Coordinates of C-alpha atoms in Angstrom, one line a residue:
M1 CA -26.4 -1.6 -29.1
R2 CA -24.4 1.6 -30.2
R3 CA -23.7 2.2 -26.7
E4 CA -21.8 -1.1 -25.9
K5 CA -19.9 -0.9 -29.7
F6 CA -18.8 2.3 -28.1
L7 CA -17.8 1.2 -25.2
C8 CA -15.6 -2.1 -26.8
I9 CA -14.0 0.2 -28.9
I10 CA -13.2 2.2 -25.7
E11 CA -11.7 -1.1 -24.3
G12 CA -9.5 -1.8 -27.3
I13 CA -7.6 1.3 -27.5
T14 CA -7.4 1.4 -23.4
K15 CA -5.7 -2.4 -24.1
H16 CA -3.6 -1.4 -27.2
T17 CA -2.5 2.2 -24.6
Q18 CA -1.7 -0.9 -22.0
K19 CA 0.4 -3.0 -24.1
K20 CA 2.7 0.2 -26.1
R21 CA 3.3 2.0 -23.2
G22 CA 4.5 -1.6 -21.2
Y23 CA 2.6 -1.7 -18.4
A24 CA -0.2 -4.2 -18.3
M25 CA -1.8 -5.0 -14.7
F26 CA -1.0 -8.9 -15.7
N27 CA -3.0 -10.9 -13.1
C28 CA -0.4 -13.4 -11.8
Q29 CA -2.7 -15.1 -8.4
L30 CA 0.8 -17.4 -7.1
L31 CA 3.3 -14.8 -5.7
P32 CA 2.9 -13.5 -2.3
A33 CA 0.8 -10.6 -2.5
K34 CA 3.5 -8.1 -0.8
T35 CA 5.6 -8.5 -3.9
Q36 CA 2.6 -8.8 -6.0
E37 CA 1.4 -5.3 -4.4
L38 CA 5.5 -3.9 -5.2
F39 CA 5.4 -5.1 -8.7
N40 CA 1.6 -3.4 -9.4
I41 CA 3.3 -0.5 -7.8
I42 CA 6.1 -0.8 -10.4
K43 CA 3.0 -1.6 -13.2
S44 CA 2.0 1.7 -12.8
F45 CA 4.4 3.9 -13.9
D46 CA 4.7 5.7 -17.2
I47 CA 8.3 5.1 -17.5
R48 CA 7.7 6.9 -21.2
Q49 CA 6.4 9.9 -19.3
L50 CA 9.4 9.6 -16.8
S51 CA 11.5 9.9 -19.3
K52 CA 10.7 12.3 -21.1
E53 CA 10.5 14.6 -17.5
V54 CA 13.8 13.8 -16.8
G55 CA 14.8 14.8 -20.2
F56 CA 16.6 11.5 -21.1
I57 CA 14.2 11.6 -24.2
E58 CA 13.6 14.7 -25.9
R59 CA 11.7 13.8 -29.0
V60 CA 9.5 11.3 -30.5
R61 CA 12.7 7.9 -30.7
K62 CA 12.9 4.2 -31.5
L63 CA 14.4 4.0 -28.1
C64 CA 12.2 2.1 -25.6
P65 CA 13.3 3.3 -22.3
E66 CA 11.4 -0.1 -20.9
A67 CA 13.9 -2.1 -22.5
L68 CA 17.0 -0.6 -21.1
I69 CA 15.8 -0.5 -18.1
M70 CA 15.6 -3.8 -17.8
A71 CA 18.3 -5.1 -19.8
L72 CA 20.2 -3.5 -17.3
L73 CA 18.5 -4.8 -14.8
T74 CA 19.0 -8.2 -15.9
L75 CA 23.3 -7.4 -16.7
C76 CA 22.7 -6.8 -12.9
S77 CA 21.1 -9.8 -11.9
I78 CA 24.4 -11.8 -13.2
R79 CA 26.8 -13.4 -10.9
N80 CA 30.6 -13.2 -10.7
V81 CA 31.8 -10.5 -12.9
S82 CA 35.0 -8.9 -11.7
D83 CA 35.8 -5.9 -10.4
G84 CA 36.4 -2.4 -11.7
Q85 CA 38.1 -1.5 -14.5
D86 CA 39.3 -3.7 -16.7
N87 CA 36.2 -6.5 -16.3
G88 CA 33.2 -6.8 -16.4
F89 CA 29.6 -6.6 -18.6
D90 CA 30.0 -3.9 -21.1
I91 CA 28.0 -1.0 -24.0
C92 CA 27.7 -4.6 -26.6
E93 CA 25.8 -6.8 -23.4
I94 CA 23.5 -3.9 -23.0
A95 CA 22.1 -4.2 -26.4
S96 CA 22.1 -7.5 -26.3
Y97 CA 19.5 -8.0 -23.9
Y98 CA 18.0 -5.0 -25.0
N99 CA 17.7 -6.6 -28.8
L100 CA 17.0 -10.0 -27.1
Y101 CA 13.6 -8.1 -25.2
I102 CA 12.6 -6.5 -27.9
E103 CA 12.4 -9.0 -30.3
K104 CA 10.8 -11.3 -28.2
Y105 CA 8.4 -9.4 -26.6
P106 CA 6.4 -6.5 -29.4
E107 CA 4.2 -5.2 -26.4
L108 CA 7.4 -3.3 -25.5
G109 CA 6.5 -0.9 -28.9
G110 CA 10.1 -0.5 -30.0
V111 CA 12.3 -1.6 -32.6
K112 CA 15.8 -3.1 -32.9
V113 CA 18.9 -0.8 -32.5
S114 CA 22.4 -1.5 -32.8
A115 CA 25.2 -0.8 -30.0
K116 CA 26.0 2.5 -31.6
D117 CA 22.8 3.5 -30.8
I118 CA 23.1 2.9 -27.4
D119 CA 26.5 3.9 -27.1
F120 CA 24.9 7.5 -28.2
Q121 CA 22.1 7.0 -25.8
I122 CA 23.3 5.7 -22.4
Y123 CA 25.7 8.3 -21.8
K124 CA 23.3 10.8 -21.6
P125 CA 22.9 12.2 -17.6
G126 CA 18.9 11.8 -17.9
L127 CA 19.3 8.0 -18.0
T128 CA 20.9 8.1 -14.4
V129 CA 17.9 10.3 -13.4
L130 CA 15.6 7.9 -14.6
M131 CA 17.3 5.3 -13.3
R132 CA 17.1 7.3 -9.8
T133 CA 13.7 8.0 -10.2
V134 CA 12.9 4.7 -10.9
F135 CA 14.8 3.3 -7.5
E136 CA 13.3 6.6 -5.1
K137 CA 9.7 6.1 -5.8
L138 CA 10.2 2.0 -5.0
L139 CA 11.6 3.3 -1.8
K140 CA 8.3 5.1 -1.6
H141 CA 6.3 1.6 -0.2
P142 CA 8.6 -0.2 2.0
F143 CA 8.1 -3.5 3.1
D144 CA 7.7 -4.2 6.8
S145 CA 7.9 -8.0 6.9
N146 CA 9.3 -7.6 10.5
R147 CA 7.4 -4.8 11.3
E148 CA 5.9 -6.5 14.9
K149 CA 8.7 -6.8 16.5
I150 CA 10.2 -3.5 15.5
C151 CA 7.2 -2.0 17.0
E152 CA 7.3 -3.7 20.3
L153 CA 11.5 -3.3 20.4
K154 CA 11.0 0.5 19.9
S155 CA 7.4 -0.1 23.1
E156 CA 9.9 -1.6 25.3
L157 CA 12.5 1.3 24.7
S158 CA 10.2 3.5 25.0
N159 CA 9.1 2.7 28.3
C160 CA 12.9 2.0 29.9
L161 CA 13.6 5.5 28.9
G162 CA 10.8 7.5 29.7
F163 CA 10.1 8.6 25.6
E164 CA 9.0 7.4 22.4
I165 CA 11.2 6.4 20.5
S166 CA 10.3 6.2 16.6
D167 CA 13.1 4.8 14.8
I168 CA 16.2 2.7 14.5
V169 CA 18.8 3.8 12.0
L170 CA 21.8 1.8 9.9
H171 CA 24.3 3.6 9.5
D172 CA 27.5 2.7 7.4
G173 CA 29.4 3.8 3.7
C174 CA 29.7 1.6 0.7
Y175 CA 32.7 2.1 -1.4
K176 CA 33.9 1.0 -5.1
I177 CA 36.2 1.4 -7.3
V178 CA 35.9 3.0 -10.5
H179 CA 38.1 4.5 -13.7
S180 CA 41.2 5.5 -12.4
S181 CA 39.8 8.6 -15.2
L182 CA 37.5 9.6 -13.6
C183 CA 39.8 10.1 -10.4
N184 CA 39.0 14.2 -10.7
D185 CA 35.5 13.4 -9.9
F186 CA 35.9 9.9 -7.7
P187 CA 39.6 10.5 -6.1
A188 CA 40.4 7.5 -3.8
T189 CA 41.6 7.3 -0.7
R190 CA 44.3 5.0 -1.2
K191 CA 46.5 5.7 -4.7
S192 CA 49.4 3.0 -3.8
S193 CA 48.3 1.4 -7.0
S194 CA 46.5 2.6 -10.3
K195 CA 43.5 0.2 -10.1
Q196 CA 42.5 2.3 -6.4
S197 CA 43.7 6.1 -7.7
A198 CA 39.4 6.4 -8.4
Q199 CA 36.7 5.3 -5.6
M200 CA 32.7 5.9 -4.9
G201 CA 31.2 6.0 -2.0
L202 CA 28.1 5.0 -0.8
Q203 CA 26.5 7.1 2.3
T204 CA 23.8 5.1 3.4
A205 CA 21.2 5.3 6.1
L206 CA 19.7 2.1 6.6
S207 CA 15.8 2.4 8.5
L208 CA 14.6 -0.9 10.8
T209 CA 10.9 0.6 11.0
A210 CA 10.5 0.4 7.6
E211 CA 13.4 -2.0 6.7
T212 CA 14.2 0.1 3.1
I213 CA 16.8 3.0 2.8
T214 CA 15.6 7.0 3.7
S215 CA 18.7 8.2 3.1
L216 CA 21.4 7.0 0.1
T217 CA 24.2 10.2 -1.1
I218 CA 27.0 9.0 -3.3
T219 CA 30.2 10.7 -2.9
S220 CA 34.4 10.1 -3.4
A221 CA 35.9 7.9 -1.0
T222 CA 37.8 10.7 0.1
A223 CA 34.2 12.0 1.8
N224 CA 34.0 12.3 5.7
E225 CA 31.1 9.6 6.6
R226 CA 29.8 11.5 9.5
N227 CA 29.2 14.9 7.0
Y228 CA 26.1 12.3 5.9
L229 CA 24.8 11.3 9.9
C230 CA 21.6 13.2 10.5
F231 CA 20.2 13.5 13.9
Q232 CA 16.3 12.2 14.3
K233 CA 14.5 13.4 17.5
G234 CA 13.6 10.4 19.0
C235 CA 15.7 7.9 16.7
I236 CA 18.7 5.3 18.2
H237 CA 21.7 5.6 15.4
I238 CA 23.8 3.0 15.1
C239 CA 27.1 3.4 13.4
D240 CA 30.3 1.4 13.1
A241 CA 34.0 3.1 14.4
G242 CA 34.5 5.1 11.5
Y243 CA 31.9 7.2 12.5
I244 CA 33.4 8.3 16.0
K245 CA 34.2 11.9 16.9
Y246 CA 33.0 12.1 21.0
E247 CA 31.0 15.8 20.1
L248 CA 28.3 14.0 17.9
F249 CA 27.5 12.9 21.3
D250 CA 26.9 16.0 22.7
E251 CA 25.2 16.6 18.8
A252 CA 22.6 13.8 19.1
T253 CA 21.9 15.1 23.0
K254 CA 20.7 18.5 21.5
A255 CA 19.0 17.0 18.9
G256 CA 16.9 14.7 21.1
A257 CA 18.6 11.6 19.7
L258 CA 20.2 8.3 20.7
L259 CA 23.8 6.9 19.6
I260 CA 25.1 4.5 20.1
I261 CA 29.2 3.6 18.2
K262 CA 30.9 0.3 18.2
G263 CA 34.2 1.7 20.2
Y264 CA 37.8 1.2 19.1
S265 CA 40.1 -0.8 21.6
N266 CA 43.0 1.5 22.3
T267 CA 40.1 4.5 23.6
S268 CA 41.3 6.4 25.9
G269 CA 39.6 8.1 28.4
T270 CA 39.6 8.7 32.4
I271 CA 36.9 6.6 34.7
L272 CA 34.2 8.7 36.3
E273 CA 31.7 5.7 37.8
A274 CA 31.9 2.2 37.0
K275 CA 29.5 -0.3 37.6
V276 CA 31.4 -4.5 37.8
N277 CA 28.9 -7.0 37.2
G278 CA 25.9 -4.6 37.8
I279 CA 27.5 -3.8 41.2
I280 CA 28.8 -0.4 41.6
D281 CA 32.9 -0.2 42.3
K282 CA 34.5 2.8 43.5
S283 CA 37.8 1.4 43.0
L284 CA 37.9 2.7 39.4
A285 CA 37.0 5.7 39.6
G286 CA 39.7 8.2 38.4
K287 CA 41.6 4.7 36.6
S288 CA 42.2 4.9 32.9
L289 CA 40.4 2.9 30.6
K290 CA 43.5 1.2 29.5
S291 CA 44.1 -0.4 32.7
I292 CA 40.5 -2.6 33.0
K293 CA 42.1 -4.1 28.9
N294 CA 43.7 -6.7 30.9
L295 CA 40.7 -8.0 33.5
P296 CA 39.5 -11.3 32.6
E297 CA 36.7 -11.6 29.9
T298 CA 33.7 -12.7 32.0
I299 CA 33.8 -9.6 33.3
N300 CA 30.9 -6.7 32.4
I301 CA 32.0 -2.9 33.3
D302 CA 29.4 -0.4 32.2
M303 CA 31.3 3.1 32.6
K304 CA 30.9 6.9 32.4
V305 CA 33.3 7.9 31.1
A306 CA 35.7 11.6 30.7
L307 CA 36.8 11.6 26.9
K308 CA 39.3 14.6 25.3
G309 CA 37.2 16.8 22.5
K310 CA 38.9 18.4 20.2
D311 CA 37.4 21.6 20.7
K312 CA 38.9 24.3 23.2
T313 CA 37.1 27.0 25.5
A314 CA 38.9 29.8 26.3
F315 CA 38.9 31.0 30.0
V316 CA 40.7 33.2 32.9
D317 CA 42.6 32.2 35.3
S318 CA 44.2 33.5 38.4
N319 CA 46.3 36.2 37.0
G320 CA 43.4 37.2 34.4
N321 CA 45.5 35.4 31.9
T322 CA 43.4 34.2 29.6
K323 CA 44.1 29.9 28.3
M324 CA 42.2 27.4 26.3
M325 CA 40.6 24.1 27.6
Q326 CA 39.6 21.7 26.0
N327 CA 36.4 20.0 26.5
N328 CA 35.6 17.1 28.1
I329 CA 33.1 14.7 27.1
I330 CA 31.1 12.6 29.4
V331 CA 30.4 9.7 27.1
R332 CA 29.0 5.6 28.4
I333 CA 31.2 3.1 27.8
I334 CA 30.2 -0.4 27.8
R335 CA 33.3 -2.8 27.6
F336 CA 32.9 -6.1 26.1
F337 CA 34.0 -9.3 24.6
D338 CA 34.5 -9.5 21.0
P339 CA 35.1 -13.9 20.5
H340 CA 35.6 -13.0 17.0
K341 CA 38.6 -10.9 17.2
G342 CA 39.4 -12.5 20.4
K343 CA 39.9 -9.3 22.7
C344 CA 37.8 -6.8 24.8
G345 CA 35.9 -4.0 22.6
F346 CA 34.1 -0.3 24.1
I347 CA 30.6 0.5 22.7
L348 CA 30.1 4.4 23.1
T349 CA 26.4 5.4 23.9
N350 CA 24.6 8.1 25.1
I351 CA 21.6 6.0 26.3
P352 CA 20.8 6.5 30.0
S353 CA 21.5 3.4 32.4
C354 CA 18.1 2.2 32.5
V355 CA 18.8 0.7 29.3
T356 CA 21.0 -2.5 31.3
G357 CA 24.1 -3.0 28.9
N358 CA 23.5 -5.8 27.3
I359 CA 20.9 -4.3 25.4
I360 CA 22.5 -2.6 24.1
K361 CA 25.4 -4.9 22.7
A362 CA 22.4 -6.8 21.4
L363 CA 20.6 -3.2 20.2
L364 CA 24.7 -2.8 18.2
K365 CA 23.6 -6.8 16.7
L366 CA 21.3 -4.8 14.4
R367 CA 24.3 -2.8 12.0
W368 CA 24.8 -6.3 10.9
Q369 CA 22.0 -5.9 8.7
I370 CA 23.5 -2.9 6.1
E371 CA 26.3 -4.8 6.2
L372 CA 24.6 -7.9 4.6
F373 CA 23.2 -5.0 2.6
F374 CA 25.9 -3.8 1.2
R375 CA 27.2 -7.8 0.6
D376 CA 24.8 -8.5 -1.3
L377 CA 25.2 -5.1 -3.3
K378 CA 28.6 -6.0 -4.3
G379 CA 28.2 -9.9 -4.5
Y380 CA 25.0 -10.5 -5.5
N381 CA 23.7 -7.2 -8.0
N382 CA 27.0 -6.5 -9.8
L383 CA 27.9 -2.8 -7.7
R384 CA 31.6 -3.8 -9.0
A385 CA 31.0 -4.5 -13.0
A386 CA 31.0 -1.4 -15.0
K387 CA 34.5 -0.5 -17.6
T388 CA 33.2 2.6 -18.6
T389 CA 35.0 6.4 -18.7
S390 CA 32.3 7.9 -18.2
K391 CA 30.8 9.4 -14.9
S392 CA 27.0 9.2 -15.7
L393 CA 27.1 5.8 -16.8
S394 CA 28.2 5.2 -14.0
L395 CA 26.4 6.3 -11.8
T396 CA 24.0 5.0 -13.9
F397 CA 25.1 1.5 -12.9
V398 CA 24.9 1.8 -9.4
W399 CA 21.7 3.4 -9.6
A400 CA 20.3 0.2 -11.9
S401 CA 22.1 -2.5 -9.0
L402 CA 20.8 -0.8 -5.7
T403 CA 17.4 -1.2 -8.0
S404 CA 18.0 -5.0 -8.4
Q405 CA 19.4 -5.5 -5.5
L406 CA 15.7 -4.1 -4.2
L407 CA 13.7 -5.6 -6.0
K408 CA 15.2 -9.1 -5.6
S409 CA 15.3 -7.8 -1.4
I410 CA 11.3 -7.8 -1.1
F411 CA 10.4 -10.8 -3.1
R412 CA 13.5 -12.5 -1.0
R413 CA 11.2 -11.6 2.4
S414 CA 8.4 -12.4 1.0
L415 CA 9.6 -16.0 0.6
S416 CA 10.3 -15.4 4.8
L417 CA 7.1 -14.2 5.4
S418 CA 5.3 -17.1 2.7
F419 CA 7.3 -20.3 4.2
N420 CA 7.3 -18.1 7.6
M421 CA 11.6 -19.3 7.9
E422 CA 14.2 -16.5 7.7
I423 CA 15.6 -17.2 3.8
S424 CA 19.6 -16.5 3.3
T425 CA 20.2 -14.2 0.1
R426 CA 23.8 -15.9 -0.4
R427 CA 22.0 -19.4 0.1
L428 CA 19.1 -18.1 -2.5
E429 CA 20.9 -17.7 -5.4
K430 CA 22.9 -20.4 -5.8
F431 CA 19.8 -21.7 -7.2
S432 CA 19.8 -21.4 -11.0
C433 CA 16.0 -21.7 -10.8
F434 CA 15.6 -18.0 -8.2
S435 CA 18.2 -16.4 -11.2
Q436 CA 15.1 -17.5 -13.6
L437 CA 12.6 -16.5 -11.3
Y438 CA 13.5 -13.0 -10.3
K439 CA 13.9 -12.4 -14.5
D440 CA 10.3 -13.2 -14.8
L441 CA 9.5 -10.7 -11.8
V442 CA 11.7 -8.4 -13.8
L443 CA 9.5 -8.9 -17.2
F444 CA 6.2 -9.0 -15.6
A445 CA 7.1 -6.0 -13.1
F446 CA 7.4 -3.4 -16.6
G447 CA 4.9 -5.0 -18.5
V448 CA 5.6 -7.5 -20.3
E449 CA 3.4 -11.4 -19.3
S450 CA 6.8 -13.9 -18.5
K451 CA 6.3 -17.8 -17.4
I452 CA 6.3 -15.9 -13.6
N453 CA 3.5 -18.5 -12.7
D454 CA 5.4 -21.8 -13.7
S455 CA 8.8 -20.3 -12.3
Y456 CA 7.2 -20.0 -9.0
K457 CA 5.3 -22.8 -9.0
L458 CA 9.1 -24.8 -9.7
L459 CA 10.5 -22.7 -6.3
S460 CA 7.5 -23.1 -3.7
N461 CA 7.2 -27.1 -4.7
N462 CA 10.8 -27.7 -3.8
P463 CA 10.4 -27.5 -0.4
D464 CA 14.0 -29.0 0.1
L465 CA 15.5 -25.8 -1.7
I466 CA 13.5 -23.2 0.5
K467 CA 15.4 -25.3 3.9
K468 CA 18.4 -25.5 1.7
A469 CA 18.2 -21.7 1.7
K470 CA 17.3 -20.8 5.4
N471 CA 20.2 -19.6 7.6
T472 CA 22.4 -21.7 9.2
T473 CA 22.0 -22.4 12.8
K474 CA 25.2 -20.7 13.7
Q475 CA 24.3 -17.6 11.9
I476 CA 21.2 -17.0 14.4
Q477 CA 23.7 -18.3 17.8
E478 CA 26.4 -15.5 16.3
L479 CA 22.7 -12.8 15.8
R480 CA 23.9 -12.3 12.4
S481 CA 20.2 -12.1 11.1
M482 CA 17.7 -9.0 12.6
N483 CA 14.9 -11.3 13.9
A484 CA 17.6 -13.5 16.1
V485 CA 18.7 -9.9 17.5
L486 CA 15.1 -9.3 17.9
D487 CA 14.3 -12.6 19.9
E488 CA 17.6 -11.8 22.4
I489 CA 16.3 -8.2 23.1
K490 CA 12.6 -9.2 23.4
R491 CA 14.4 -12.2 26.4
L492 CA 17.2 -10.0 27.8
F493 CA 13.6 -7.7 27.8
N494 CA 11.7 -10.2 30.1
C495 CA 15.1 -11.1 32.2
P496 CA 16.3 -8.1 32.8
E497 CA 20.1 -7.8 34.6
I498 CA 20.4 -6.1 38.0
C499 CA 20.5 -2.7 38.0
F500 CA 22.2 -0.1 39.5
P501 CA 20.9 3.4 38.1
L502 CA 24.3 5.2 37.8
P503 CA 24.0 8.9 38.6
E504 CA 24.4 11.4 36.3
L505 CA 27.5 13.8 36.4
P506 CA 28.6 16.9 35.7
L507 CA 31.0 18.1 33.1
L508 CA 34.3 17.9 34.8
P509 CA 37.7 18.7 33.9
L510 CA 40.1 15.6 33.4
K511 CA 43.2 15.5 36.5
K512 CA 46.3 16.5 34.4

């Protein structure tokens, strides 16, 4: 009898402690398994303990960190907030959402505060570290909705190349305007107007294997994107034209990595070897890249090209004089026709010719996924919505937007798996029931019992809504979805081109 009474007391204390900390484990049977897994992970965070560890809360305060994070995430989910320094949400809006959650959900264990109290606390650098810590903890639990297809692609590439491909990583930078008073910390690339005198950059690497960010660095807009490109052995790195530096191909080869960069249409160099529609054409040897620009768009050209590097090497001529000779870098270049721009472009790579040009063009299409990530971040998670002169608060808003985008992205992909179709974030955001469901998910994630079952049931019981949210036929035909690109690459591997391998060429000097 005493033992049973003791166990009841212990159980009551445990429930009270969990309730006070704000992460009591609520059961939600309707959510997809992957979503439940993620939010159970979030609920396991002890936000109060994290707040103390990062220095946001140094002593007992009436401020509730769980409610503050929930308010930030809710504000980041509001659509159509304008750009930059004269518009966007402010401290009063944060305080109103904070007090709403405190009043509505007493289990959070906080008390209502004034906007002045919020204003005093929210500028702390410790809040920035706390928000970043929550984001990084979420990244440690990747969501692998396309793992089978990605693993199949890596296996096909590994068999073709003769060594193991460990990952495919997409690289790009995303930029947002911040308050002009922050121009010393975040100088902008363009200073033609006061609104563009301060700009923040997010240098991002997105792993396709984990379908999540592996590296993210906040910089100014003047930062060189190439400095944040870190090569990994056995990894394929895909970048846009902003990363072009010919010496990168030598660095990638030495590191045992493969590199694909979309080149500019005015790229210049000397052709050493060329295949036209799969057949070696000796007539193009020695010609410049500019000489093939006006050839018909139906002609596919795969070339070995000597490009002029920026570095120079000293050598001694026949008269004994020391001179500097510009280094030449041998790069494989594929000429392709861009139907959107209506002209031909180039793809630069160090991938051997055993992988056909069409497959490399399809691999470049995978880079669109990081563009979608940035679009969702700016358009549906209010990356640009902050009017503040504080550097720490600007950074806090960035990490809050990233966390909000991650939560939405994982839930969207779990919906895709549940309904066996690719769902577009842009189309899903149009439905008011999704906005309400996201808010319920945030509440549920941080331990507040909400009507999440009802919200999810409303969405799942409307198949017409889900059909409207899926990617269009045009998007799939233009290879603007990951599934469509992976299916196209699989088709190309099963129906390969006639391939005449180009010989590996030594480093040759350019003709004068």
